């Protein structure tokens, strides 16, 4: 036990004396949360639109007012002719243009219906569909109120949509759990693999191996400091999401932390596995980034819904721990779910952790490998 | 019981044979040296002794414990210093020593008497990071760390390479002190002058042992007379000697050139030939052969 403590102490000294390690440990996670939280967003806010109002009557004015009153849009430009639309899009100032035909109020009164045109910037498909969706919603809303006023009878079927768990459809609800997933596995796997491989590079591993330290003591000694620092990281991230983005944890915080601990353990075990297969720091970094970053971003369901992918990717993603952790963390943070709802994901994650731990402990050599030549 | 007992140790890495059928014994309390050029297989042999590599063939025991099957037990008794400086450069002198003391299950205090002669020289810098020490001080720290658990055997792989001359002398004085404490030491070195301080030395080349004996016996095993020739223009001297038929195997050594004189020729013959070559005032004196001379002779025979 004394030996282990000495090892852990040494690791902490390494970490706190290396500025780069500290930056990677604490600077990058904070930066990522801010970047993903602020810069990368898929919800709409203050999108500029252009209006070509050929009618200039009661209906068109009211509609424009309603659109502008929403927090999603503001009218950037009033256009005078159809030709100006093209220029406005090319200048990139607007996300959509709304065209009102002449005498829209009269047409509504006479025929009971009218058509307005919406042109969206198709070069950004996601934004375009959001914009058209939102505008359509506002127009539908308005037309149903108009219909009930005119005919004084109930309109046909009106859907009342409510987004459960995330009424504002805010994208950080989606991103923050994903970013935590990504950061934790990256930091844990990267840091442990690098710190073990560095001992090989510096030749200190040779001396450690000749000591009476057992492999498990070296492994536990290496992993313990990173385990605690990663936990600190989780807490920092959660506080940031709460204070900066106003995203509270709806479920039990101890449950969330426990889930994170399991996932951290998995990341650390993976790092040991990586370190066992290489003796160069660059290789360790490369393997960790390549095998973790892309699959986590693409296949964990954190940005791209797995349901929309071909079945093959669904199966592939099942083999990846991040998919299960995203499920757990989303359920706890946003849905406020209890353990009863995430036991399956937790069991799978625990199984994976155990498997990786066993493999990595077995592959950790008690002697010099090929690099011994 | 021998401290080291190696029988037919062979180590292959793919097609390369790094150590080729090496057998030797080291008695307890002996200071045993390996000399040989880079790539002779010394490091590989030391790693086998330090339980770090399993040899392809042969058998080695330290104090009767097999380096392969009894490695766990052995690791309590070995003090190993790899050829490269391998302490934590971001930890201070004291932290390094403390760390190694603890992982070997001891304390600095318990074995302070053992490391004192070495450690007291670097103790004034104990708060300094190991990475900021000079080469000589790094070696002293590494030796202190290898010694802190009172090992029965020290395995030192080229401990003085890249260390200044004064520190080298000091280092060897320390080794002699440790020998008096009863610690067996095996050490490798590329410096022939250091080999003289060993009880016995083994000459190694291309993975093979070319001879084991005391330094004195090795020197006297040189069967021929050897002469040192010196002149201020050493380069021309070397060229002239190489061209002479009376002279055998001229080798530059420091300020002089060591030569053998072929049978039938005399020192005067050589002097005259040198004068004819325009090298007046060259001195030719008989000397006792050094380890290098023997080593070079053996290398020539070997290849």
Short mmCIF file of C-alpha atoms in Angstrom, two decimals, chain B residues 227 229 240-241 243-247 259-277 279 282 284:
data_model
loop_
_atom_site.label_atom_id
_atom_site.label_comp_id
_atom_site.label_asym_id
_atom_site.label_seq_id
_atom_site.Cartn_x
_atom_site.Cartn_y
_atom_site.Cartn_z
CA UNK B 227 56.70 -0.05 -28.53
CA UNK B 229 56.52 5.76 -31.12
CA UNK B 240 55.10 6.37 -42.40
CA UNK B 241 54.73 3.50 -39.93
CA UNK B 243 54.15 1.96 -45.00
CA UNK B 244 57.04 0.17 -43.24
CA UNK B 245 57.52 -3.54 -43.76
CA UNK B 246 59.41 -3.92 -40.46
CA UNK B 247 56.45 -2.66 -38.48
CA UNK B 259 53.62 -0.80 -32.87
CA UNK B 260 55.06 -4.28 -32.94
CA UNK B 261 58.35 -4.87 -34.68
CA UNK B 262 58.58 -7.81 -37.02
CA UNK B 263 61.05 -10.58 -36.27
CA UNK B 264 64.54 -9.88 -37.57
CA UNK B 265 64.17 -6.13 -37.34
CA UNK B 266 65.34 -3.91 -34.43
CA UNK B 267 64.37 -0.62 -32.84
CA UNK B 268 67.30 1.02 -34.65
CA UNK B 269 66.00 -0.19 -38.00
CA UNK B 270 62.70 1.50 -37.35
CA UNK B 271 64.39 4.73 -36.23
CA UNK B 272 66.51 4.80 -39.35
CA UNK B 273 63.54 4.23 -41.60
CA UNK B 274 61.72 7.08 -39.87
CA UNK B 275 64.68 9.43 -40.43
CA UNK B 276 64.72 8.48 -44.06
CA UNK B 277 61.05 9.38 -44.23
CA UNK B 279 60.72 12.24 -39.34
CA UNK B 282 61.06 10.31 -33.38
CA UNK B 284 60.69 4.67 -29.88
#
